[in-house]
Amino acid sequence: MEKQEIISKLPYSKPFQFVDELLDIDENGVEGTYTFDSTLDFYKGHFKDNPITPGVILIEVMAQIGVVCLGIYLLNSTFTKNTSIALTSTEIEFLKPVYPNEKVTVISEKIYFRFGKLKCKVIMKNEKDETVCSGIIAGMILSPPKVSGLSEGEGANTGLK
């Protein structure tokens, strides 16, 4: 699967899509970038006179590049618009702030992918190649079950009235 195709399959749109480019991806990990535009809404109040990127947004960038993009790649053609993605756990250490207009690179290494759960070691670096934050992120990637014998829109016949 091509890198741009993976980005096009992300279940997000601007202003909540935090993936600009995938630099490298294979079955063991992914590397991608995102530049924080200074016009993003959260900079208006975090913090008023010294805007920095909220930690929860840094986690989201790491999750979108490091878990969701890798999950789409691993699932390949079985990933559809009906596939659900949910963050299940994070353990992140924050080391440096990220400011407006900074470009970051996320490097993710797969720990395991089994039973729909993808767990990765992730590192975010700034343009000076300094580690901004790092840790472990896991997520569930679930495809809807295929139920045979039912037509679209038809549920199970329980006999309940």
PDB file of C-alpha atoms in Angstrom:
ATOM      1  CA  MET A   1       0.000   0.000   0.000  1.00  0.00           C
ATOM      2  CA  GLU A   2       1.346   3.432  -0.942  1.00  0.00           C
ATOM      3  CA  LYS A   3       2.095   5.996   1.784  1.00  0.00           C
ATOM      4  CA  GLN A   4      -0.366   8.565   0.394  1.00  0.00           C
ATOM      5  CA  GLU A   5      -3.101   5.909   0.223  1.00  0.00           C
ATOM      6  CA  ILE A   6      -2.588   5.185   3.930  1.00  0.00           C
ATOM      7  CA  ILE A   7      -2.971   8.886   4.771  1.00  0.00           C
ATOM      8  CA  SER A   8      -6.138   9.080   2.641  1.00  0.00           C
ATOM      9  CA  LYS A   9      -7.646   6.195   4.648  1.00  0.00           C
ATOM     10  CA  LEU A  10      -7.189   7.971   7.995  1.00  0.00           C
ATOM     11  CA  PRO A  11     -10.570   8.467   9.694  1.00  0.00           C
ATOM     12  CA  TYR A  12      -9.764  12.133  10.439  1.00  0.00           C
ATOM     13  CA  SER A  13      -9.895  15.428   8.597  1.00  0.00           C
ATOM     14  CA  LYS A  14      -8.415  18.873   9.141  1.00  0.00           C
ATOM     15  CA  PRO A  15      -8.142  20.365  11.701  1.00  0.00           C
ATOM     16  CA  PHE A  16      -7.837  17.032  13.550  1.00  0.00           C
ATOM     17  CA  GLN A  17      -5.663  15.106  11.113  1.00  0.00           C
ATOM     18  CA  PHE A  18      -2.100  15.288  12.410  1.00  0.00           C
ATOM     19  CA  VAL A  19      -0.186  13.477   9.645  1.00  0.00           C
ATOM     20  CA  ASP A  20       1.556  15.430   6.885  1.00  0.00           C
ATOM     21  CA  GLU A  21       3.876  12.812   5.441  1.00  0.00           C
ATOM     22  CA  LEU A  22       4.921   9.202   5.941  1.00  0.00           C
ATOM     23  CA  LEU A  23       8.661   8.850   5.407  1.00  0.00           C
ATOM     24  CA  ASP A  24       8.965   5.100   5.867  1.00  0.00           C
ATOM     25  CA  ILE A  25       6.626   2.222   6.705  1.00  0.00           C
ATOM     26  CA  ASP A  26       6.913  -1.556   6.862  1.00  0.00           C
ATOM     27  CA  GLU A  27       5.508  -4.425   8.962  1.00  0.00           C
ATOM     28  CA  ASN A  28       7.744  -3.438  11.909  1.00  0.00           C
ATOM     29  CA  GLY A  29       7.112   0.290  12.182  1.00  0.00           C
ATOM     30  CA  VAL A  30       6.501   3.692  10.691  1.00  0.00           C
ATOM     31  CA  GLU A  31       8.107   7.129  10.547  1.00  0.00           C
ATOM     32  CA  GLY A  32       6.123  10.234   9.724  1.00  0.00           C
ATOM     33  CA  THR A  33       6.006  13.997  10.181  1.00  0.00           C
ATOM     34  CA  TYR A  34       3.619  16.765  11.158  1.00  0.00           C
ATOM     35  CA  THR A  35       4.085  20.549  11.317  1.00  0.00           C
ATOM     36  CA  PHE A  36       2.059  22.450  13.921  1.00  0.00           C
ATOM     37  CA  ASP A  37       0.465  25.423  12.154  1.00  0.00           C
ATOM     38  CA  SER A  38       0.459  28.491  14.410  1.00  0.00           C
ATOM     39  CA  THR A  39      -3.199  29.176  13.520  1.00  0.00           C
ATOM     40  CA  LEU A  40      -4.446  25.996  15.237  1.00  0.00           C
ATOM     41  CA  ASP A  41      -7.187  26.932  17.687  1.00  0.00           C
ATOM     42  CA  PHE A  42      -5.646  25.447  20.825  1.00  0.00           C
ATOM     43  CA  TYR A  43      -2.716  27.897  20.676  1.00  0.00           C
ATOM     44  CA  LYS A  44      -5.081  30.784  21.471  1.00  0.00           C
ATOM     45  CA  GLY A  45      -5.433  29.680  25.072  1.00  0.00           C
ATOM     46  CA  HIS A  46      -2.560  27.274  25.786  1.00  0.00           C
ATOM     47  CA  PHE A  47      -0.858  29.506  27.026  1.00  0.00           C
ATOM     48  CA  LYS A  48      -2.034  33.054  26.242  1.00  0.00           C
ATOM     49  CA  ASP A  49       1.347  34.788  26.024  1.00  0.00           C
ATOM     50  CA  ASN A  50       3.555  31.747  25.385  1.00  0.00           C
ATOM     51  CA  PRO A  51       1.711  29.190  23.225  1.00  0.00           C
ATOM     52  CA  ILE A  52       2.849  25.582  23.456  1.00  0.00           C
ATOM     53  CA  THR A  53       1.288  22.416  22.064  1.00  0.00           C
ATOM     54  CA  PRO A  54      -0.862  20.577  24.639  1.00  0.00           C
ATOM     55  CA  GLY A  55       0.434  17.139  25.654  1.00  0.00           C
ATOM     56  CA  VAL A  56      -2.823  15.490  24.658  1.00  0.00           C
ATOM     57  CA  ILE A  57      -2.295  16.770  21.092  1.00  0.00           C
ATOM     58  CA  LEU A  58       1.272  15.393  21.080  1.00  0.00           C
ATOM     59  CA  ILE A  59      -0.164  12.012  22.103  1.00  0.00           C
ATOM     60  CA  GLU A  60      -2.732  12.266  19.303  1.00  0.00           C
ATOM     61  CA  VAL A  61      -0.001  12.957  16.722  1.00  0.00           C
ATOM     62  CA  MET A  62       1.979   9.966  18.003  1.00  0.00           C
ATOM     63  CA  ALA A  63      -1.134   7.772  17.931  1.00  0.00           C
ATOM     64  CA  GLN A  64      -2.211   8.815  14.412  1.00  0.00           C
ATOM     65  CA  ILE A  65       1.229   8.247  12.889  1.00  0.00           C
ATOM     66  CA  GLY A  66       2.538   5.505  15.146  1.00  0.00           C
ATOM     67  CA  VAL A  67      -0.533   3.320  15.628  1.00  0.00           C
ATOM     68  CA  VAL A  68      -3.294   4.242  13.160  1.00  0.00           C
ATOM     69  CA  CYS A  69      -1.111   4.584  10.031  1.00  0.00           C
ATOM     70  CA  LEU A  70       0.787   1.420  10.934  1.00  0.00           C
ATOM     71  CA  GLY A  71      -2.496  -0.403  11.627  1.00  0.00           C
ATOM     72  CA  ILE A  72      -3.900   0.609   8.233  1.00  0.00           C
ATOM     73  CA  TYR A  73      -0.708  -0.674   6.603  1.00  0.00           C
ATOM     74  CA  LEU A  74      -0.819  -3.983   8.494  1.00  0.00           C
ATOM     75  CA  LEU A  75      -4.519  -4.561   7.749  1.00  0.00           C
ATOM     76  CA  ASN A  76      -4.024  -3.497   4.116  1.00  0.00           C
ATOM     77  CA  SER A  77      -7.167  -4.297   2.094  1.00  0.00           C
ATOM     78  CA  THR A  78      -9.172  -5.447   5.139  1.00  0.00           C
ATOM     79  CA  PHE A  79      -9.167  -1.858   6.487  1.00  0.00           C
ATOM     80  CA  THR A  80     -12.378  -0.132   5.360  1.00  0.00           C
ATOM     81  CA  LYS A  81     -14.352   2.984   6.268  1.00  0.00           C
ATOM     82  CA  ASN A  82     -16.287   0.772   8.715  1.00  0.00           C
ATOM     83  CA  THR A  83     -13.166  -0.254  10.632  1.00  0.00           C
ATOM     84  CA  SER A  84     -13.156   1.141  14.172  1.00  0.00           C
ATOM     85  CA  ILE A  85     -10.036   2.445  15.867  1.00  0.00           C
ATOM     86  CA  ALA A  86      -9.770   3.131  19.599  1.00  0.00           C
ATOM     87  CA  LEU A  87      -6.858   4.181  21.777  1.00  0.00           C
ATOM     88  CA  THR A  88      -6.558   1.690  24.632  1.00  0.00           C
ATOM     89  CA  SER A  89      -3.523   2.837  26.615  1.00  0.00           C
ATOM     90  CA  THR A  90      -0.667   5.293  26.713  1.00  0.00           C
ATOM     91  CA  GLU A  91       2.391   5.712  28.854  1.00  0.00           C
ATOM     92  CA  ILE A  92       4.191   8.816  27.631  1.00  0.00           C
ATOM     93  CA  GLU A  93       7.025  10.840  29.124  1.00  0.00           C
ATOM     94  CA  PHE A  94       7.195  14.497  28.060  1.00  0.00           C
ATOM     95  CA  LEU A  95      10.704  15.970  27.853  1.00  0.00           C
ATOM     96  CA  LYS A  96      10.519  19.208  25.823  1.00  0.00           C
ATOM     97  CA  PRO A  97       7.797  21.628  24.704  1.00  0.00           C
ATOM     98  CA  VAL A  98       6.619  21.860  21.089  1.00  0.00           C
ATOM     99  CA  TYR A  99       5.900  25.372  19.819  1.00  0.00           C
ATOM    100  CA  PRO A 100       3.760  26.717  16.961  1.00  0.00           C
ATOM    101  CA  ASN A 101       5.258  26.137  13.476  1.00  0.00           C
ATOM    102  CA  GLU A 102       7.519  23.318  14.717  1.00  0.00           C
ATOM    103  CA  LYS A 103       7.861  20.200  12.623  1.00  0.00           C
ATOM    104  CA  VAL A 104       8.016  16.920  14.514  1.00  0.00           C
ATOM    105  CA  THR A 105       8.927  13.413  13.422  1.00  0.00           C
ATOM    106  CA  VAL A 106       7.297  10.358  14.979  1.00  0.00           C
ATOM    107  CA  ILE A 107       9.146   7.044  14.927  1.00  0.00           C
ATOM    108  CA  SER A 108       7.087   4.022  15.911  1.00  0.00           C
ATOM    109  CA  GLU A 109       8.282   0.458  16.422  1.00  0.00           C
ATOM    110  CA  LYS A 110       5.740  -2.352  16.627  1.00  0.00           C
ATOM    111  CA  ILE A 111       5.889  -4.334  19.864  1.00  0.00           C
ATOM    112  CA  TYR A 112       3.054  -6.635  18.834  1.00  0.00           C
ATOM    113  CA  PHE A 113      -0.100  -6.828  16.732  1.00  0.00           C
ATOM    114  CA  ARG A 114      -2.471  -9.611  17.722  1.00  0.00           C
ATOM    115  CA  PHE A 115      -6.206 -10.063  18.239  1.00  0.00           C
ATOM    116  CA  GLY A 116      -6.792  -6.603  16.783  1.00  0.00           C
ATOM    117  CA  LYS A 117      -4.539  -4.857  19.318  1.00  0.00           C
ATOM    118  CA  LEU A 118      -1.493  -2.951  18.115  1.00  0.00           C
ATOM    119  CA  LYS A 119       1.086  -1.896  20.693  1.00  0.00           C
ATOM    120  CA  CYS A 120       4.022   0.323  19.727  1.00  0.00           C
ATOM    121  CA  LYS A 121       7.060   2.052  21.187  1.00  0.00           C
ATOM    122  CA  VAL A 122       6.913   5.669  19.955  1.00  0.00           C
ATOM    123  CA  ILE A 123       9.334   8.573  19.967  1.00  0.00           C
ATOM    124  CA  MET A 124       8.658  12.139  18.849  1.00  0.00           C
ATOM    125  CA  LYS A 125      11.626  14.276  17.808  1.00  0.00           C
ATOM    126  CA  ASN A 126      11.888  17.946  16.904  1.00  0.00           C
ATOM    127  CA  GLU A 127      13.861  19.384  13.978  1.00  0.00           C
ATOM    128  CA  LYS A 128      17.016  19.507  16.143  1.00  0.00           C
ATOM    129  CA  ASP A 129      16.676  15.699  16.486  1.00  0.00           C
ATOM    130  CA  GLU A 130      15.929  16.109  20.207  1.00  0.00           C
ATOM    131  CA  THR A 131      13.443  13.721  21.794  1.00  0.00           C
ATOM    132  CA  VAL A 132      10.303  15.685  22.716  1.00  0.00           C
ATOM    133  CA  CYS A 133       8.357  12.768  24.191  1.00  0.00           C
ATOM    134  CA  SER A 134       8.427   9.004  24.113  1.00  0.00           C
ATOM    135  CA  GLY A 135       6.627   5.975  25.449  1.00  0.00           C
ATOM    136  CA  ILE A 136       4.179   3.209  24.621  1.00  0.00           C
ATOM    137  CA  ILE A 137       0.833   3.569  22.821  1.00  0.00           C
ATOM    138  CA  ALA A 138      -1.666   0.794  22.172  1.00  0.00           C
ATOM    139  CA  GLY A 139      -4.901   0.746  20.229  1.00  0.00           C
ATOM    140  CA  MET A 140      -7.614  -1.631  19.084  1.00  0.00           C
ATOM    141  CA  ILE A 141      -8.350  -1.910  15.387  1.00  0.00           C
ATOM    142  CA  LEU A 142     -11.625  -3.712  14.855  1.00  0.00           C
ATOM    143  CA  SER A 143     -13.293  -4.630  11.608  1.00  0.00           C
ATOM    144  CA  PRO A 144     -17.055  -5.165  11.777  1.00  0.00           C
ATOM    145  CA  PRO A 145     -17.991  -8.846  11.899  1.00  0.00           C
ATOM    146  CA  LYS A 146     -19.473 -10.434   8.810  1.00  0.00           C
ATOM    147  CA  VAL A 147     -22.742 -12.119   9.660  1.00  0.00           C
ATOM    148  CA  SER A 148     -23.885 -14.658   7.126  1.00  0.00           C
ATOM    149  CA  GLY A 149     -27.529 -15.170   6.358  1.00  0.00           C
ATOM    150  CA  LEU A 150     -28.577 -11.594   7.135  1.00  0.00           C
ATOM    151  CA  SER A 151     -29.398  -9.007   4.546  1.00  0.00           C
ATOM    152  CA  GLU A 152     -28.113  -5.465   5.028  1.00  0.00           C
ATOM    153  CA  GLY A 153     -29.940  -3.691   7.836  1.00  0.00           C
ATOM    154  CA  GLU A 154     -31.415  -6.924   9.198  1.00  0.00           C
ATOM    155  CA  GLY A 155     -30.704  -7.851  12.832  1.00  0.00           C
ATOM    156  CA  ALA A 156     -30.892 -11.107  14.681  1.00  0.00           C
ATOM    157  CA  ASN A 157     -34.352 -12.556  15.123  1.00  0.00           C
ATOM    158  CA  THR A 158     -34.680 -12.874  18.887  1.00  0.00           C
ATOM    159  CA  GLY A 159     -38.399 -13.527  19.044  1.00  0.00           C
ATOM    160  CA  LEU A 160     -38.800 -10.628  21.528  1.00  0.00           C
ATOM    161  CA  LYS A 161     -41.646  -8.193  21.028  1.00  0.00           C
TER     162      LYS A 161
END
